[in-house]
Coordinates of C-alpha atoms and ligand atoms in Angstrom, one line a residue:
Chain A
M1 CA 105.4 106.6 76.3
T2 CA 105.3 103.2 74.7
S3 CA 102.3 101.2 75.8
T4 CA 102.5 98.0 77.7
K5 CA 100.9 96.2 74.8
E6 CA 103.6 97.4 72.3
L7 CA 106.3 96.4 74.7
E8 CA 104.8 92.9 75.1
K9 CA 104.7 92.6 71.3
K10 CA 108.3 93.5 71.1
L11 CA 109.1 90.9 73.8
A12 CA 107.3 88.2 72.0
A13 CA 109.4 88.9 68.9
L14 CA 112.6 88.7 70.8
M15 CA 111.6 85.6 72.6
K16 CA 111.9 83.7 69.3
S17 CA 115.7 83.8 69.8
P18 CA 116.1 84.0 73.6
D19 CA 119.8 83.2 73.6
L20 CA 120.7 86.0 71.1
F21 CA 118.7 88.6 73.0
E22 CA 119.3 87.6 76.6
K23 CA 120.1 91.1 77.9
E24 CA 117.4 92.8 75.8
I25 CA 114.8 90.4 77.0
R26 CA 115.7 91.0 80.6
D27 CA 115.6 94.8 80.2
L28 CA 112.3 94.6 78.3
K29 CA 110.7 92.4 81.0
S30 CA 111.7 94.9 83.6
E31 CA 110.4 97.8 81.4
I32 CA 107.0 96.0 81.1
A33 CA 106.9 95.5 84.8
I34 CA 107.5 99.2 85.4
S35 CA 105.0 100.3 82.9
R36 CA 102.4 98.2 84.6
G37 CA 103.5 99.5 88.0
G38 CA 102.0 98.8 91.4
E39 CA 102.1 95.0 91.0
K40 CA 103.6 92.8 93.6
S41 CA 106.1 91.2 91.2
L42 CA 108.4 94.3 91.0
T43 CA 112.0 93.9 92.1
A44 CA 113.5 96.6 94.4
W45 CA 115.3 98.0 91.4
E46 CA 112.2 98.1 89.3
T47 CA 110.3 99.8 92.1
I48 CA 113.1 102.5 92.1
Q49 CA 112.4 103.0 88.4
V50 CA 108.7 103.5 89.1
A51 CA 109.5 105.9 92.0
R52 CA 111.6 107.9 89.5
H53 CA 109.2 107.6 86.6
K54 CA 109.2 110.8 84.5
D55 CA 105.4 111.0 84.6
R56 CA 105.0 110.4 88.3
P57 CA 103.1 113.3 90.0
T58 CA 105.3 116.0 91.5
F59 CA 104.7 118.4 94.3
K60 CA 102.8 120.9 92.2
D61 CA 100.5 118.1 90.9
Y62 CA 99.6 117.2 94.5
V63 CA 99.0 120.8 95.7
T64 CA 96.7 121.5 92.7
G65 CA 95.1 118.0 92.5
M66 CA 94.7 117.0 96.1
F67 CA 94.7 120.3 98.1
T68 CA 92.8 123.5 97.5
D69 CA 93.6 127.2 98.0
F70 CA 97.3 126.6 98.1
I71 CA 99.2 129.8 98.9
E72 CA 102.9 129.3 98.3
L73 CA 105.2 131.0 100.8
H74 CA 108.8 131.7 99.7
G75 CA 112.2 132.1 101.2
D76 CA 114.2 131.1 104.2
R77 CA 114.7 134.7 105.4
R78 CA 118.4 134.0 105.5
F79 CA 119.8 133.7 102.1
S80 CA 117.5 132.7 99.3
D81 CA 114.3 130.9 98.1
D82 CA 115.2 127.4 97.3
L83 CA 112.6 126.1 94.8
A84 CA 113.7 122.5 95.4
I85 CA 111.5 122.6 98.5
C86 CA 108.1 124.2 98.1
G87 CA 105.6 125.0 100.8
G88 CA 102.6 127.0 101.9
F89 CA 99.1 127.1 103.4
A90 CA 96.4 124.9 101.9
H91 CA 93.1 123.2 102.6
L92 CA 92.8 119.4 102.6
G93 CA 89.2 118.1 103.0
G94 CA 88.2 121.1 105.1
E95 CA 91.3 121.1 107.2
S96 CA 93.8 124.0 107.2
V97 CA 97.3 122.6 106.8
M98 CA 100.8 123.7 106.0
V99 CA 102.0 121.5 103.1
I100 CA 105.7 121.3 102.4
G101 CA 107.5 119.0 99.9
H102 CA 110.4 118.5 97.6
D103 CA 109.5 119.7 94.1
K104 CA 111.4 118.0 91.2
G105 CA 109.6 120.2 88.6
K106 CA 108.0 119.0 85.4
T107 CA 109.5 121.0 82.5
I108 CA 113.3 121.0 81.7
E109 CA 113.4 124.6 82.9
E110 CA 111.6 123.8 86.1
K111 CA 113.8 120.8 86.8
G112 CA 116.9 123.0 86.3
D113 CA 115.7 125.7 88.7
R114 CA 114.9 123.0 91.3
R115 CA 118.0 121.0 90.8
F116 CA 115.7 118.0 90.2
G117 CA 114.4 118.3 93.8
C118 CA 117.8 118.3 95.4
A119 CA 117.6 121.0 98.1
L120 CA 120.2 123.4 99.4
P121 CA 120.4 124.3 103.1
D122 CA 118.1 127.2 102.2
G123 CA 115.4 124.8 101.3
Y124 CA 115.6 123.0 104.7
R125 CA 115.6 126.3 106.5
K126 CA 112.6 127.5 104.5
A127 CA 110.8 124.3 105.5
M128 CA 111.6 124.9 109.1
R129 CA 110.5 128.5 109.0
L130 CA 107.1 127.4 107.6
M131 CA 106.8 124.6 110.2
R132 CA 107.4 127.0 113.0
L133 CA 104.9 129.4 111.5
A134 CA 102.3 126.6 111.3
E135 CA 103.1 125.6 114.9
R136 CA 102.4 129.1 116.2
F137 CA 98.9 129.0 114.8
G138 CA 98.1 125.4 115.6
I139 CA 98.1 124.3 112.0
P140 CA 99.1 120.7 111.2
I141 CA 102.0 120.0 108.9
I142 CA 101.9 117.7 105.9
T143 CA 105.2 116.9 104.1
L144 CA 105.6 115.2 100.8
I145 CA 109.0 113.6 100.3
D146 CA 110.5 113.2 96.8
T147 CA 114.2 113.7 96.4
Q148 CA 117.3 111.8 95.3
G149 CA 119.0 113.6 98.2
A150 CA 120.3 117.0 99.4
Y151 CA 122.3 118.8 96.7
P152 CA 126.0 118.0 96.8
G153 CA 127.6 121.3 95.9
L154 CA 130.0 124.0 97.0
E155 CA 127.4 126.4 98.2
G156 CA 125.5 123.8 100.1
E157 CA 128.6 122.9 102.1
E158 CA 129.5 126.5 102.5
R159 CA 126.1 127.4 104.0
G160 CA 125.9 124.3 106.2
Q161 CA 124.0 121.5 104.4
A162 CA 124.7 119.2 107.3
E163 CA 123.7 121.7 110.0
A164 CA 120.5 122.6 108.1
I165 CA 119.3 119.0 108.0
A166 CA 120.4 118.2 111.6
R167 CA 118.6 121.3 112.8
N168 CA 115.4 120.2 111.2
L169 CA 115.8 116.8 112.8
V170 CA 116.1 118.4 116.2
E171 CA 113.3 120.9 115.7
M172 CA 110.8 118.5 114.0
A173 CA 111.1 116.5 117.2
Q174 CA 109.9 119.5 119.2
I175 CA 107.2 120.9 117.0
S176 CA 103.9 120.8 118.9
V177 CA 101.4 120.4 116.0
P178 CA 100.7 117.1 114.2
I179 CA 103.2 116.3 111.4
I180 CA 102.4 113.7 108.8
C181 CA 105.1 112.8 106.3
T182 CA 104.6 110.8 103.2
V183 CA 107.3 109.5 100.8
V184 CA 105.6 109.9 97.4
G185 CA 108.5 109.1 95.2
E186 CA 112.2 108.9 96.1
G187 CA 113.2 109.1 99.7
G188 CA 116.8 109.8 99.3
S189 CA 118.8 109.7 102.5
G190 CA 119.3 112.8 104.8
G191 CA 117.8 115.0 102.1
A192 CA 114.5 113.1 102.6
L193 CA 114.7 112.8 106.3
G194 CA 115.3 116.6 106.6
I195 CA 111.5 117.0 106.2
G196 CA 110.7 113.4 107.3
V197 CA 110.3 113.4 111.1
G198 CA 106.6 113.1 111.9
D199 CA 103.9 111.5 114.1
K200 CA 103.0 109.4 111.2
V201 CA 105.3 108.4 108.4
M202 CA 103.7 106.8 105.3
M203 CA 104.8 105.7 101.8
L204 CA 103.1 105.4 98.5
S205 CA 103.3 101.7 97.5
N206 CA 105.8 102.3 94.6
S207 CA 107.9 104.8 96.5
V208 CA 111.3 104.0 97.9
Y209 CA 113.2 105.3 101.0
S210 CA 116.9 104.5 101.5
V211 CA 120.0 105.6 103.4
I212 CA 121.9 105.8 100.1
S213 CA 121.0 105.4 96.4
A214 CA 121.4 102.0 94.9
E215 CA 124.0 103.4 92.5
G216 CA 126.0 105.0 95.3
C217 CA 125.9 101.9 97.4
A218 CA 127.0 99.7 94.5
G219 CA 129.9 102.1 93.8
I220 CA 131.1 101.9 97.4
L221 CA 130.5 98.3 98.4
W222 CA 130.7 96.6 95.0
R223 CA 133.1 99.1 93.5
D224 CA 130.9 98.9 90.4
G225 CA 128.0 101.3 89.8
S226 CA 126.4 98.8 87.4
K227 CA 125.7 96.5 90.3
A228 CA 123.0 99.0 91.4
P229 CA 120.1 96.4 90.9
V230 CA 122.0 94.0 93.3
A231 CA 122.6 96.8 95.8
A232 CA 118.9 97.8 95.5
E233 CA 117.8 94.3 96.7
A234 CA 120.3 94.4 99.5
L235 CA 119.3 97.8 100.8
K236 CA 115.6 96.8 100.9
P237 CA 114.2 100.3 100.1
T238 CA 110.6 99.4 99.3
A239 CA 107.5 100.4 101.2
E240 CA 106.8 96.8 102.1
S241 CA 110.3 96.4 103.7
L242 CA 110.1 99.6 105.6
L243 CA 106.7 98.7 107.0
K244 CA 108.3 95.4 108.3
L245 CA 111.2 97.3 109.8
K246 CA 108.7 99.6 111.5
V247 CA 110.1 102.7 109.9
V248 CA 106.8 103.6 108.3
D249 CA 103.4 103.3 109.8
R250 CA 101.4 102.8 106.6
V251 CA 101.7 102.0 103.0
I252 CA 99.2 103.7 100.7
Q253 CA 98.3 101.5 97.8
E254 CA 98.7 103.3 94.4
P255 CA 96.1 102.6 91.7
S256 CA 97.0 99.7 89.5
G257 CA 99.4 100.9 86.8
G258 CA 101.1 103.1 89.4
A259 CA 100.7 106.7 90.4
H260 CA 101.9 108.0 87.0
S261 CA 99.0 106.3 85.2
D262 CA 96.3 107.6 87.5
Y263 CA 96.8 110.9 89.2
A264 CA 93.2 111.3 90.5
G265 CA 93.2 107.8 92.0
T266 CA 96.6 108.5 93.7
F267 CA 95.4 111.8 95.1
E268 CA 92.3 110.2 96.4
A269 CA 94.2 107.4 98.2
L270 CA 96.7 109.8 99.7
R271 CA 94.0 112.3 100.8
E272 CA 92.0 109.6 102.5
A273 CA 95.1 108.3 104.3
V274 CA 96.3 111.7 105.5
L275 CA 92.9 112.8 106.7
S276 CA 92.3 109.5 108.6
E277 CA 95.6 109.9 110.3
L278 CA 95.2 113.6 111.0
R279 CA 91.9 113.6 112.8
P280 CA 93.0 111.5 115.8
L281 CA 96.4 113.3 116.0
K282 CA 94.6 116.7 116.3
K283 CA 93.0 115.5 119.5
I284 CA 96.3 114.8 121.2
A285 CA 97.6 117.5 123.6
P286 CA 100.8 119.1 122.3
A287 CA 103.1 117.9 125.1
K288 CA 101.8 114.4 124.7
L289 CA 102.3 114.6 120.9
T290 CA 106.0 115.4 121.1
K291 CA 106.5 112.8 123.8
K292 CA 104.9 110.2 121.6
R293 CA 107.0 111.3 118.6
F294 CA 110.1 111.0 120.7
E295 CA 109.1 107.5 121.7
K296 CA 108.3 106.5 118.1
F297 CA 111.8 107.5 116.8
S298 CA 113.5 106.1 120.0
A299 CA 112.2 102.7 119.1
M300 CA 113.7 102.6 115.7
G301 CA 116.6 100.3 115.1
I302 CA 117.5 96.7 115.5
Y303 CA 120.6 95.7 117.5
N304 CA 121.8 93.0 119.9
E305 CA 122.1 93.4 123.6
Chain B
M1 CA 163.3 121.3 120.4
A2 CA 165.6 123.1 118.2
W3 CA 168.1 120.3 118.1
F4 CA 165.3 118.0 117.0
S5 CA 164.3 119.9 113.8
S6 CA 168.0 120.3 112.8
R7 CA 168.7 116.7 113.2
K8 CA 168.3 114.6 110.1
A9 CA 167.0 111.1 110.1
T10 CA 169.8 109.4 108.2
K11 CA 169.9 105.8 107.3
E12 CA 172.2 105.1 110.2
T13 CA 170.0 106.7 112.9
F14 CA 166.7 105.6 111.4
S15 CA 165.1 102.9 113.3
E16 CA 161.5 101.8 113.1
D17 CA 161.4 101.5 116.8
I18 CA 162.2 105.1 117.5
W19 CA 161.1 107.0 114.4
M20 CA 158.0 107.2 112.4
K21 CA 156.7 109.3 109.5
C22 CA 154.0 111.8 110.1
P23 CA 151.0 110.7 108.1
K24 CA 150.4 114.3 107.0
C25 CA 153.7 116.1 106.4
E26 CA 155.7 112.8 106.1
K27 CA 158.6 114.2 108.1
H28 CA 160.3 111.8 110.5
I29 CA 159.3 112.3 114.0
F30 CA 160.1 110.4 117.3
K31 CA 157.5 107.8 118.1
E32 CA 157.8 108.9 121.7
D33 CA 156.9 112.5 120.9
W34 CA 153.9 111.3 118.8
Q35 CA 152.7 109.2 121.7
N36 CA 153.4 111.9 124.4
S37 CA 151.4 114.5 122.4
H38 CA 148.6 112.0 121.9
K39 CA 149.1 111.5 118.2
V40 CA 149.7 115.2 117.3
C41 CA 152.7 115.8 114.9
P42 CA 155.2 118.1 116.6
K43 CA 156.2 119.4 113.1
C44 CA 152.9 120.2 111.4
N45 CA 150.3 120.0 114.2
F46 CA 148.5 117.2 112.4
H47 CA 146.0 115.6 114.7
G48 CA 145.9 111.8 114.2
K49 CA 142.9 109.7 115.0
L50 CA 142.5 108.5 118.6
T51 CA 140.7 105.3 119.7
A52 CA 137.7 105.8 121.9
W53 CA 139.6 104.6 124.9
E54 CA 142.6 106.9 124.2
R55 CA 140.2 109.8 124.0
I56 CA 138.5 108.8 127.3
G57 CA 141.9 108.5 128.9
I58 CA 143.0 112.0 128.0
T59 CA 139.6 113.7 128.6
L60 CA 138.2 112.2 131.8
D61 CA 139.8 112.2 135.3
Q62 CA 141.7 109.1 136.1
N63 CA 139.5 106.1 137.1
S64 CA 136.4 108.3 136.9
F65 CA 134.9 106.7 133.8
V66 CA 132.0 104.2 134.2
E67 CA 130.9 102.7 131.0
L68 CA 127.2 102.5 130.1
N69 CA 125.4 100.0 127.8
S70 CA 128.6 98.2 126.9
S71 CA 126.8 95.1 125.8
I72 CA 125.1 96.6 122.8
S73 CA 126.4 95.2 119.5
P74 CA 125.3 95.1 115.8
A75 CA 122.5 92.8 114.6
D76 CA 122.1 92.2 110.9
P77 CA 118.5 93.5 110.3
L78 CA 118.7 93.2 106.5
N79 CA 120.7 90.0 106.2
F80 CA 123.1 92.2 104.2
H81 CA 125.7 90.8 101.8
D82 CA 127.9 92.7 99.3
S83 CA 130.6 91.7 96.9
K84 CA 133.1 91.2 99.7
G85 CA 130.9 89.1 102.0
S86 CA 128.4 89.4 104.7
Y87 CA 127.8 92.2 107.2
K88 CA 127.8 89.6 109.9
D89 CA 131.4 88.7 109.1
K90 CA 132.4 92.3 108.9
T91 CA 131.0 93.1 112.3
S92 CA 132.7 90.1 113.9
E93 CA 135.9 91.1 112.3
A94 CA 135.6 94.7 113.6
I95 CA 134.7 93.4 117.1
K96 CA 137.8 91.2 117.1
K97 CA 140.1 93.9 115.7
T98 CA 139.0 96.7 118.1
G99 CA 137.8 94.9 121.2
L100 CA 134.8 97.2 121.0
K101 CA 131.2 96.0 120.4
E102 CA 130.0 99.1 118.5
S103 CA 131.4 102.2 116.9
V104 CA 130.9 104.3 120.1
V105 CA 131.8 104.0 123.7
T106 CA 129.5 105.8 126.2
G107 CA 129.5 106.4 129.9
T108 CA 129.9 108.9 132.7
G109 CA 132.9 110.4 134.5
T110 CA 134.4 113.7 135.6
I111 CA 136.4 116.4 133.9
N112 CA 138.5 118.1 136.5
G113 CA 135.9 117.1 139.0
L114 CA 132.8 118.1 136.9
S115 CA 130.4 115.2 136.2
V116 CA 129.6 114.6 132.6
V117 CA 128.1 112.0 130.2
V118 CA 130.3 111.3 127.2
A119 CA 129.8 109.4 123.9
V120 CA 133.1 108.8 122.1
M121 CA 133.1 107.4 118.5
D122 CA 135.8 105.1 117.3
F123 CA 136.7 105.3 113.6
R124 CA 138.4 101.9 113.7
F125 CA 135.0 100.2 114.1
L126 CA 133.6 100.2 110.5
G127 CA 134.7 103.8 110.0
G128 CA 132.8 104.9 113.1
S129 CA 129.6 104.4 111.2
L130 CA 126.2 105.2 112.7
S131 CA 124.3 102.0 113.1
S132 CA 121.2 101.0 115.1
G133 CA 123.4 100.0 118.0
C134 CA 125.5 103.2 117.8
G135 CA 122.4 105.3 117.6
E136 CA 120.8 103.5 120.5
K137 CA 123.9 104.0 122.7
I138 CA 124.0 107.7 121.9
L139 CA 120.3 108.1 122.6
R140 CA 120.7 106.3 125.9
A141 CA 123.6 108.5 126.8
S142 CA 121.5 111.6 126.1
N143 CA 118.6 110.1 128.1
Y144 CA 121.0 109.5 131.0
S145 CA 122.1 113.2 130.8
Y146 CA 118.4 114.1 130.8
D147 CA 117.5 112.0 133.7
K148 CA 120.5 112.9 135.8
N149 CA 120.7 116.5 134.7
L150 CA 124.3 116.1 133.5
P151 CA 126.1 117.8 130.6
L152 CA 126.5 115.7 127.5
I153 CA 129.7 115.7 125.4
I154 CA 129.8 113.7 122.1
F155 CA 133.2 113.2 120.3
S156 CA 132.4 112.4 116.7
A157 CA 134.6 110.4 114.3
S158 CA 132.6 108.9 111.6
G159 CA 132.2 108.3 107.9
G160 CA 128.4 108.5 108.2
A161 CA 125.5 106.2 108.3
R162 CA 126.2 102.4 108.1
M163 CA 124.6 101.5 104.9
H164 CA 124.6 97.7 105.7
E165 CA 121.7 98.4 108.0
G166 CA 119.8 100.3 105.3
I167 CA 117.0 102.6 106.3
L168 CA 117.5 101.8 110.0
S169 CA 120.9 103.5 110.0
L170 CA 119.3 106.6 108.4
M171 CA 116.7 106.7 111.2
Q172 CA 119.4 106.9 113.8
M173 CA 119.9 110.5 112.7
A174 CA 116.4 111.4 113.7
K175 CA 116.6 109.2 116.8
T176 CA 119.8 110.8 118.2
C177 CA 118.5 114.3 117.3
A178 CA 115.3 113.6 119.1
G179 CA 117.4 112.9 122.2
I180 CA 119.3 116.2 121.8
A181 CA 116.0 118.1 121.4
R182 CA 115.0 116.9 124.9
L183 CA 118.3 118.2 126.4
N184 CA 117.6 121.6 124.8
E185 CA 114.2 121.8 126.4
K186 CA 115.6 121.1 129.8
N187 CA 118.6 123.4 129.3
I188 CA 121.1 120.7 129.7
P189 CA 124.5 121.6 128.1
Y190 CA 125.4 119.6 125.0
L191 CA 128.9 120.1 123.6
S192 CA 129.7 118.5 120.3
V193 CA 133.4 117.8 119.6
L194 CA 134.0 117.1 115.9
T195 CA 137.2 115.2 115.2
D196 CA 138.7 113.8 112.0
P197 CA 136.6 112.8 110.1
T198 CA 133.0 113.8 110.8
T199 CA 131.0 113.3 107.6
G200 CA 127.7 112.3 106.1
G201 CA 124.9 111.2 108.4
V202 CA 126.8 112.0 111.5
S203 CA 127.6 115.6 110.4
A204 CA 123.9 115.9 109.4
S205 CA 122.7 114.9 112.8
F206 CA 123.9 115.2 116.4
A207 CA 127.5 116.4 115.5
T208 CA 126.6 119.8 114.2
V209 CA 123.8 120.8 116.6
G210 CA 125.8 121.2 119.8
D211 CA 125.1 124.3 121.9
I212 CA 128.7 124.7 121.2
N213 CA 130.4 123.0 118.3
I214 CA 134.1 122.4 118.9
A215 CA 136.5 121.0 116.3
E216 CA 140.0 119.7 116.5
P217 CA 142.4 121.4 114.0
G218 CA 142.4 120.2 110.5
A219 CA 139.6 117.7 110.8
L220 CA 137.6 116.8 107.7
I221 CA 134.0 117.9 108.4
A222 CA 131.6 117.4 105.5
F223 CA 128.1 116.5 104.4
A224 CA 128.8 115.3 100.8
G225 CA 132.0 113.8 99.7
R226 CA 134.5 115.9 97.8
R227 CA 134.6 113.7 94.8
V228 CA 130.8 113.6 94.5
I229 CA 130.7 117.4 94.6
E230 CA 133.5 117.8 92.0
E231 CA 131.6 115.5 89.7
T232 CA 128.3 117.3 90.2
I233 CA 129.6 120.9 89.8
K234 CA 132.5 120.0 87.5
Q235 CA 135.0 122.3 89.1
K236 CA 137.9 122.0 91.5
L237 CA 137.3 122.8 95.1
P238 CA 139.5 124.9 97.4
D239 CA 142.2 123.0 99.3
D240 CA 140.9 123.8 102.8
F241 CA 137.3 122.9 101.7
Q242 CA 135.5 121.0 104.4
T243 CA 138.1 121.4 107.1
S244 CA 137.6 122.6 110.7
E245 CA 139.1 125.9 109.7
Y246 CA 136.8 126.2 106.7
L247 CA 133.7 125.5 108.8
L248 CA 134.9 128.0 111.5
E249 CA 135.2 130.7 108.7
H250 CA 131.7 129.9 107.5
G251 CA 130.1 130.1 110.9
F252 CA 129.4 126.4 111.8
I253 CA 132.0 125.9 114.5
D254 CA 132.3 127.9 117.6
T255 CA 136.0 127.2 118.3
I256 CA 138.9 125.0 117.2
I257 CA 140.7 123.6 120.2
H258 CA 144.1 121.9 120.1
R259 CA 144.1 118.4 121.6
S260 CA 146.5 119.3 124.3
E261 CA 144.1 122.0 125.6
M262 CA 140.8 120.1 125.1
K263 CA 140.3 118.9 128.6
T264 CA 141.0 122.2 130.2
K265 CA 138.8 124.1 127.7
L266 CA 135.9 121.7 128.1
H267 CA 136.0 122.2 131.8
Q268 CA 136.3 125.9 131.4
I269 CA 133.3 126.0 129.0
L270 CA 131.1 123.9 131.3
S271 CA 131.9 126.1 134.3
F272 CA 130.2 129.0 132.4
Y273 CA 127.0 127.0 132.5
G274 CA 127.2 127.2 136.3
R275 CA 128.1 123.6 136.5
Ligands
LIG401 ZN1 153.4 116.3 110.4

């Protein structure tokens, strides 16, 4: 990766003829902002680039760096083991938890096997199987969200992508153990929400969460995919916006430079946030917990009456 | 009707007042037949889209319907503008055009004497999209079912979440499903009727999790768009892909019911619940 310093040097050179290199300068400025990460000055589009950064921690980094004793549990017991969603038992600061998340993979091969973290119905059904298992034994559930969206393909439709996600939304509303969801990278639409219904919903400061990708929205409403940066601003997918809209409860500040530049700092910040939310939730009686979760999601939305 | 199919719509007999073209098979049909069959083509069985009020008219007993929460209308939480203008203007236009305030009409009434709560989506209102207001109305309908112990029937017709409301529209999926979850716990019947089209965020929330999922014939029911899938997997998809019949075959629909039989069958199904 090119360092911020090198990029700045390049920018200084281009700035000598600003008219000639207008587009290059704009792109470079945005690249510099991204490589710095975590700073207030990022546009929505730049934040999306940070959330998608190739070096950003993925699920396996979190389970090894932040949790201990992870035991991966495979398969939906219906059709397959979808690697785009990974889950299993783990310890977090002395607490036994079920950790479940989208896994984008790191190597080219892993990314292929995981369809870059875009899950099939099998993945959502695996997640639900693990959640029900955790529930039976009173184990809290931690989900880590990082996906462009559910996988759009023939087999997904054939096996009920829509129903798999919908079923999770219904069942996550009923599960009687604490659920804490954190968007750690991309929160892409229904594919993200499919493991995103919890007592607490949090976001890392450079993550994004949106009903549709900026590119998809630009394609539909602007009829021009290249208008994605404009669509990104309009969709307001940043953590700060979601906190204002009361969709998330908490934004976890990433280390300066962004999660991709400081894994240990990111894990520490997330661990601290999860544990501080988890402890009070564990004291709430199961029936009250699901009632409060229902009330939390009931309150979402802004309309006139 | 044998005389009908043998008769040709010649230039002399063709009149826009009497004849129309079926949107599907493009054959000429009597406007009167189309209206009498509630927008079903007598030649190819194509089920056209009904407005929410047309649906209520053919489903609930006459004068039994009482609307609930009719004053809910869209806000503009993101101050959203796209290349064609503002979301505010779009919603005022939709309100003017349809006479509705949101993409769903909700209320109570009876089906052959049985009391039910219904939520009926209307595709004319911004493609029947799921917004904060729409989600709120559906949740309140399911809460009404819960409080009064009445069966809930939702007729879906939607292109999915309303992206002009950003993340709040996505959250309506979780919100409506949380309402359905409560009905399940109290064993209150929830019938989902999927009509053309039911896609995206509506198919991935309340529409596919009925105790019984019913579809009208030939409806488009999908999660992802056909074009997106073809671009992703780089291959052509079967013709019947994402239709009611395709979903029935793959196990996601309990039954396909013709529009002319819908009311009778809904009543019949509910009577099995001991209602
Ligand atoms: Zn026809």
